[in-house]
Amino acid sequence: MILPRRGEAVIVQGITGRYGSLHTKLMLQYGTRIAAGVTPGKGGESVEGVPVFNTVKEAVSKSRARSSILFVPAQFFYGAAEEAVLAGVKLLVAITEHIPVRDTLKMLELAKKHSATIIGPNTPGVIIPSQGVKLGIMPATSFKPGRVALFSRSGTLMYEVANELSSNGFGQSLALGVGGDPINCTTLNECIDLAQGLNETQEVVIVGEIGGDAEERLAKHILDRGFSKRVVGYIAGRHAPREKRMGHAGAIIYGDYGTAESKINALKEAGAEVAMTPMEIPLLLRKRRDRRERT
Amino acid sequence: MILPRRGEAVIVQGITGRYGSLHTKLMLQYGTRIAAGVTPGKGGESVEGVPVFNTVKEAVSKSRARSSILFVPAQFFYGAAEEAVLAGVKLLVAITEHIPVRDTLKMLELAKKHSATIIGPNTPGVIIPSQGVKLGIMPATSFKPGRVALFSRSGTLMYEVANELSSNGFGQSLALGVGGDPINCTTLNECIDLAQGLNETQEVVIVGEIGGDAEERLAKHILDRGFSKRVVGYIAGRHAPREKRMGHAGAIIYGDYGTAESKINALKEAGAEVAMTPMEIPLLLRKRRDRRERT
Amino acid sequence: MKLFEYQAKELLKEYGIPVPESELAHNQGEAVAAFRRMPHPVVLKSQVLAGGRGKAGGILAASNEEEVTEAFGKIMNLEIGGERPSCVLVEVSVPHETEIYLSITLDRGARAFVVISSKAGGVDVESLKGRVIQKISNKGITKGEAQSVAMKLHLSGEERERFSRIVANLERLAREKECELAEINPLAFTKRGGLTALDAKVILDDNALFRHPEFSKLHPEDEFEGEASRQGFAFVRLEGNIGVVGNGAGLVLSTLDLVADAGGNPACFLDLGGGAQRERVEAAVNLVNKLPNANRILVNIFGGITRTTDVAEGIKSVIEQGVMKPIYARISGAEEREAREILAKTPVHLHPSPSEAVEAAVRSQ
Amino acid sequence: MKLFEYQAKELLKEYGIPVPESELAHNQGEAVAAFRRMPHPVVLKSQVLAGGRGKAGGILAASNEEEVTEAFGKIMNLEIGGERPSCVLVEVSVPHETEIYLSITLDRGARAFVVISSKAGGVDVESLKGRVIQKISNKGITKGEAQSVAMKLHLSGEERERFSRIVANLERLAREKECELAEINPLAFTKRGGLTALDAKVILDDNALFRHPEFSKLHPEDEFEGEASRQGFAFVRLEGNIGVVGNGAGLVLSTLDLVADAGGNPACFLDLGGGAQRERVEAAVNLVNKLPNANRILVNIFGGITRTTDVAEGIKSVIEQGVMKPIYARISGAEEREAREILAKTPVHLHPSPSEAVEAAVRSQ
């Protein structure tokens, strides 16, 4: 996964839509260099001063962008993603929700074949504060530059945690939401692998939630492959009732499967510390950094 | 069943409620002699000039009424009905819906024991145009004095049919709705027995609807006991789809049970003529009266 | 979205997977006629989406016409999981010896669709040790992969060929129709050596329905019937284009008949119930306004406990809120003059009698 | 309103009708503990309202702890008729020889409740020729009438006595609790000569519920969960008094945890979803305002795709519509200053952090 750096061109697909145009403005305000937009049939127009093209190929050849953020409606999403990958885009941020699952699987396959990465679908996106790069819909003010890599299964809870981190002096090297759909094209495991290679990243914060087994898989991955940086986890839903679908399709506990306890224990066994509330995350980080500075 | 005559006192139970007070006004306008009302705790007040008493006993002893119309909420209905029967009321018109079924059964038993009659529950009531007596919520203008007894399983459809009859010169000797609840305290069979004894009644119109077997039971009753007056039936729902609950709890067709065809055939076998629309009812009546006048 | 068994079996047939001979019966006559056309004995199967039909008494065998009649009546009257069937599948009974469980479904962890199969059919397949799981690529299963599933189940010769063809066909069905789940349970080896899908379950990916207009008419009513029921209206979705609204079940039923007799087609049955006030009238007209198959609205009100002025105010208020389908109305009863005045300056077509309102609604356009 | 099997059986027990020893298990640990406390083998039974549990795989036998664990997991994951159980009944398995069908229900034509009984239990009781029907007076069944039902079933001696006591008790239950239907199917003659109700179905008269506060807590959630689902909200009814509303499932989950940690009790989980506009916020707050067990509302919003000003406008508009429960809110994200200004003159308690808002909501009252 190659994330864009400061001043690197990115494009917006579906730039003329309601959310596409609003977030183009907000991403530009953050400093992201939106160099071109794409909406078939609207080539020649402009949004917030960004030129709009009919095809990704044109947008990419004019802008040299390697990253794209997509606000394309679910029905047209696969076509837009395919067009991007074939035009040489290497990072696709898929904000769209309600994409048919087979389209997601095909996208994933196509992306792998062309060594491209897809974040999402149904993700709030990714933000790299030190680079002034935001490819997503997250509120910019909650994120500050720093050394914590933040990965989250939940969108707004990622904002909440970022806000807690930032206001307690823990900026983020990057923050990324893996998305709320049944299939995550980038998994928590891949996020950890990414964080391993980021020099500016000192700690990793994982925001999980009840249901499924993504956190357990992550814990196993850490134990199997090893991970040299500190990990703090937080799992939402300790007090959620069993057998009830808590918003996300997978956020449901059956018997003992998918409980916060199971996830907390797995993360602890893999050597992570686990916070009980978003507010506790910076406290744990502080202790660790203090301890580290002492040793 | 003894229906009240012109100038005979009747009482309203639940007279101070929203519907009780509104319909007291409308019944008074029609000519019904509402001599007293009952609402526990509101004794001494008056509604539309009608004195309100705390108990039925007081209301009955002051007014000598033998009939009562009840707008009492379902929870208090059984108590109110019992009070009325024990105070000597012989005709209870139960407008209220959502009465627990065991209360209805108990009411029915109590009424039988005291030779009282209950119309309903969940009925639009009864109207006797020649006497200027209306014990119900039907719109007065649709009903005219005449020689047709109109009995209906449906409320508003009774108004519709009365309206057609009246505007074509066929007034009503009485019109009565049996109610839409699972248990009818006065059945169509009892209605027919009543009509047999009413001299001013020349024809009977039965307004039925799909579902259940009340019309088939009526046809059997006519065949078993004989009935000397002309009967015209009308069954709503010839075009209703099967297996769908059409409003009333029982208005649903399973297989061939409860179809309009079954009811129409049963009525025809019992010697009734059957109209296809409300508008056709007066046409059939006219033919019959013409034929009769010819013979 | 889950399909009914008969819909799922139609899909199987379309994809070359053998299913027992069957016919759908909506009434007793159809059930008996179907019985006469096919070999005996037969089974009658309740077409509900709920599971556990067999135990609930929703699947009954019949060997003669009397039994068909009796079984049909029982099944139509039997509620399973709160659901009543609107039809029954009459199907030739297939004698068989062994059963196989076979399904295609999404494995989230593997991020791929998989074939799951095991040599005993029935509900407890998850626990069976002989369960075979095979990942499927996005392009679909290969002949070799399908055969390897058959081999892992220890099938050989003709059986292996037949089974792997079914695996391949079911996978193609699941892929082309974009199913979350396509399941045959049981798939039976008949005494004559063939393979037949005795029951089938298909769940479609709701997000992919836009690509499959062939499914768009399967459960169109749910959304509106749900909303209407929540709002306490008696509501039935019908197939025509005239939305019928009235007060009182009998009056609305009668209005449906008038519409049909006049050559029109009702789009729904909506009973406001007694004593509807302005907000409820608004909600009802709004609901019918949203009903896609209704292109006009017929309102038939006979005020008793319902105040005609409340009805008129409700209709007026809905019109003021935005563009509306044409409304044909008949409003009778107390205060009808005032009610008509309220609607005088609106585009509502007011008629003095139900026949005239019905006639106008049917003739328009 | 239909009761769950375990609720129906509790009623039977209360009325002196023998039922097998059983315990309710909400998790695996409880299931195993229950198993240890009772004679073996046992059956685990899915507690869903849908029929046909057995055939669907919702009733499984178990003879050892491993089987209990496995059966518990399977049943909890099994959807029957669109319904998943929230608990499992662990019940001693009762060896028996013959079964009887017995029910008390309303006969509309006869305008009376009736006892229906027949000597073979099972689902097809309607067709059995040996079916006995006995009208019941409003005062209840007499000893003689109950015995005559037993005699018509050709029971004698001790069996007749035991059965007629059960008939009388079931009738008293149906009468006192005002059931539309009270059914035991099957009622089993055990090998030791006793009679035991193996399954039970009770449907209450909804119109009579006002007289039975003991039932008022049985299915309180249905109405609200139905409305919320129709409006597209993710909503779960909980038992506390603080209605929790937020945007994003994770954020709301986290807010529930904060409330619980602070000693409070959430009344619901309501996720507005992404990009909620004013009308949806209005609808959500209105819903929680109607929730009887919520006496205050906690709103936790972190605006991203959702505009905080839309949220504020929605809350303001609901407040303008009428009296409200106290609202504690935390609104962060883009345009939060404007959002706070919109709410400045309303009675909404605004707090800068979730902890403070939670603390205020929990401490109030």
mmCIF file of C-alpha atoms in Angstrom, chain C residues 53-149:
data_model
loop_
_atom_site.group_PDB
_atom_site.id
_atom_site.type_symbol
_atom_site.label_atom_id
_atom_site.label_comp_id
_atom_site.label_asym_id
_atom_site.label_seq_id
_atom_site.Cartn_x
_atom_site.Cartn_y
_atom_site.Cartn_z
ATOM 1 C CA ARG C 53 -42.564 -26.079 7.225
ATOM 2 C CA GLY C 54 -42.535 -29.836 7.554
ATOM 3 C CA LYS C 55 -42.767 -30.030 11.317
ATOM 4 C CA ALA C 56 -45.329 -27.232 11.378
ATOM 5 C CA GLY C 57 -47.621 -29.293 9.176
ATOM 6 C CA GLY C 58 -46.993 -27.251 6.042
ATOM 7 C CA ILE C 59 -45.929 -30.261 3.957
ATOM 8 C CA LEU C 60 -48.522 -32.998 3.534
ATOM 9 C CA ALA C 61 -48.632 -36.073 1.326
ATOM 10 C CA ALA C 62 -51.685 -36.983 -0.749
ATOM 11 C CA SER C 63 -52.551 -40.062 -2.783
ATOM 12 C CA ASN C 64 -56.036 -39.217 -4.013
ATOM 13 C CA GLU C 65 -58.163 -36.178 -4.805
ATOM 14 C CA GLU C 66 -59.864 -36.164 -1.444
ATOM 15 C CA GLU C 67 -56.546 -36.039 0.326
ATOM 16 C CA VAL C 68 -55.381 -33.246 -1.988
ATOM 17 C CA THR C 69 -58.475 -31.215 -1.163
ATOM 18 C CA GLU C 70 -58.080 -31.794 2.542
ATOM 19 C CA ALA C 71 -54.341 -31.110 2.554
ATOM 20 C CA PHE C 72 -54.780 -27.928 0.505
ATOM 21 C CA GLY C 73 -57.324 -26.544 2.939
ATOM 22 C CA LYS C 74 -55.186 -27.372 5.943
ATOM 23 C CA ILE C 75 -52.059 -25.811 4.519
ATOM 24 C CA MET C 76 -53.788 -22.609 3.420
ATOM 25 C CA ASN C 77 -55.153 -22.168 6.935
ATOM 26 C CA LEU C 78 -51.879 -22.909 8.663
ATOM 27 C CA GLU C 79 -49.805 -19.996 9.859
ATOM 28 C CA ILE C 80 -46.080 -20.762 10.010
ATOM 29 C CA GLY C 81 -43.907 -18.300 11.855
ATOM 30 C CA GLY C 82 -46.612 -15.659 11.607
ATOM 31 C CA GLU C 83 -46.911 -16.156 7.865
ATOM 32 C CA ARG C 84 -49.753 -17.638 5.838
ATOM 33 C CA PRO C 85 -49.137 -19.052 2.371
ATOM 34 C CA SER C 86 -50.744 -17.470 -0.660
ATOM 35 C CA CYS C 87 -50.229 -20.668 -2.642
ATOM 36 C CA VAL C 88 -49.239 -24.308 -2.376
ATOM 37 C CA LEU C 89 -46.710 -26.243 -4.430
ATOM 38 C CA VAL C 90 -48.102 -29.605 -5.576
ATOM 39 C CA GLU C 91 -45.100 -31.805 -6.265
ATOM 40 C CA VAL C 92 -44.533 -35.400 -7.317
ATOM 41 C CA SER C 93 -43.267 -37.399 -4.377
ATOM 42 C CA VAL C 94 -39.770 -38.722 -5.155
ATOM 43 C CA PRO C 95 -38.710 -42.011 -3.547
ATOM 44 C CA HIS C 96 -35.031 -41.777 -2.718
ATOM 45 C CA GLU C 97 -32.306 -43.442 -0.757
ATOM 46 C CA THR C 98 -29.601 -40.998 0.194
ATOM 47 C CA GLU C 99 -29.466 -37.241 0.604
ATOM 48 C CA ILE C 100 -26.747 -34.669 0.080
ATOM 49 C CA TYR C 101 -26.460 -31.145 1.432
ATOM 50 C CA LEU C 102 -25.111 -28.626 -1.092
ATOM 51 C CA SER C 103 -24.779 -24.869 -0.905
ATOM 52 C CA ILE C 104 -22.905 -21.895 -2.302
ATOM 53 C CA THR C 105 -22.358 -19.064 0.183
ATOM 54 C CA LEU C 106 -20.034 -16.212 1.177
ATOM 55 C CA ASP C 107 -17.158 -16.940 3.553
ATOM 56 C CA ARG C 108 -16.285 -13.532 5.035
ATOM 57 C CA GLY C 109 -13.024 -14.645 6.556
ATOM 58 C CA ALA C 110 -11.806 -16.197 3.301
ATOM 59 C CA ARG C 111 -13.224 -13.253 1.350
ATOM 60 C CA ALA C 112 -14.615 -15.645 -1.225
ATOM 61 C CA PHE C 113 -17.667 -17.673 -2.059
ATOM 62 C CA VAL C 114 -17.447 -21.339 -1.133
ATOM 63 C CA VAL C 115 -19.172 -24.607 -1.962
ATOM 64 C CA ILE C 116 -20.256 -26.478 1.143
ATOM 65 C CA SER C 117 -21.419 -30.048 0.774
ATOM 66 C CA SER C 118 -21.865 -33.087 2.940
ATOM 67 C CA LYS C 119 -23.158 -36.539 2.434
ATOM 68 C CA ALA C 120 -26.110 -36.362 4.783
ATOM 69 C CA GLY C 121 -28.811 -33.827 4.007
ATOM 70 C CA GLY C 122 -30.941 -32.374 6.730
ATOM 71 C CA VAL C 123 -30.616 -29.485 9.080
ATOM 72 C CA ASP C 124 -27.656 -30.466 11.195
ATOM 73 C CA VAL C 125 -25.159 -30.326 8.377
ATOM 74 C CA GLU C 126 -22.861 -27.919 10.212
ATOM 75 C CA SER C 127 -21.861 -30.550 12.691
ATOM 76 C CA LEU C 128 -21.016 -33.253 10.174
ATOM 77 C CA LYS C 129 -17.436 -34.262 9.979
ATOM 78 C CA GLY C 130 -17.592 -35.237 6.321
ATOM 79 C CA ARG C 131 -18.336 -31.643 5.338
ATOM 80 C CA VAL C 132 -16.455 -30.449 2.255
ATOM 81 C CA ILE C 133 -15.621 -26.781 1.755
ATOM 82 C CA GLN C 134 -14.181 -25.548 -1.523
ATOM 83 C CA LYS C 135 -13.261 -21.915 -2.267
ATOM 84 C CA ILE C 136 -14.566 -20.529 -5.544
ATOM 85 C CA SER C 137 -12.777 -17.936 -7.639
ATOM 86 C CA ASN C 138 -14.709 -14.950 -8.943
ATOM 87 C CA LYS C 139 -14.776 -16.504 -12.392
ATOM 88 C CA GLY C 140 -16.639 -19.460 -11.048
ATOM 89 C CA ILE C 141 -15.897 -23.045 -10.229
ATOM 90 C CA THR C 142 -13.945 -25.172 -12.713
ATOM 91 C CA LYS C 143 -15.009 -28.614 -13.840
ATOM 92 C CA GLY C 144 -12.068 -30.052 -11.944
ATOM 93 C CA GLU C 145 -12.973 -28.236 -8.732
ATOM 94 C CA ALA C 146 -16.569 -29.413 -8.952
ATOM 95 C CA GLN C 147 -15.347 -32.956 -9.490
ATOM 96 C CA SER C 148 -13.015 -32.702 -6.563
ATOM 97 C CA VAL C 149 -15.956 -31.839 -4.314
#
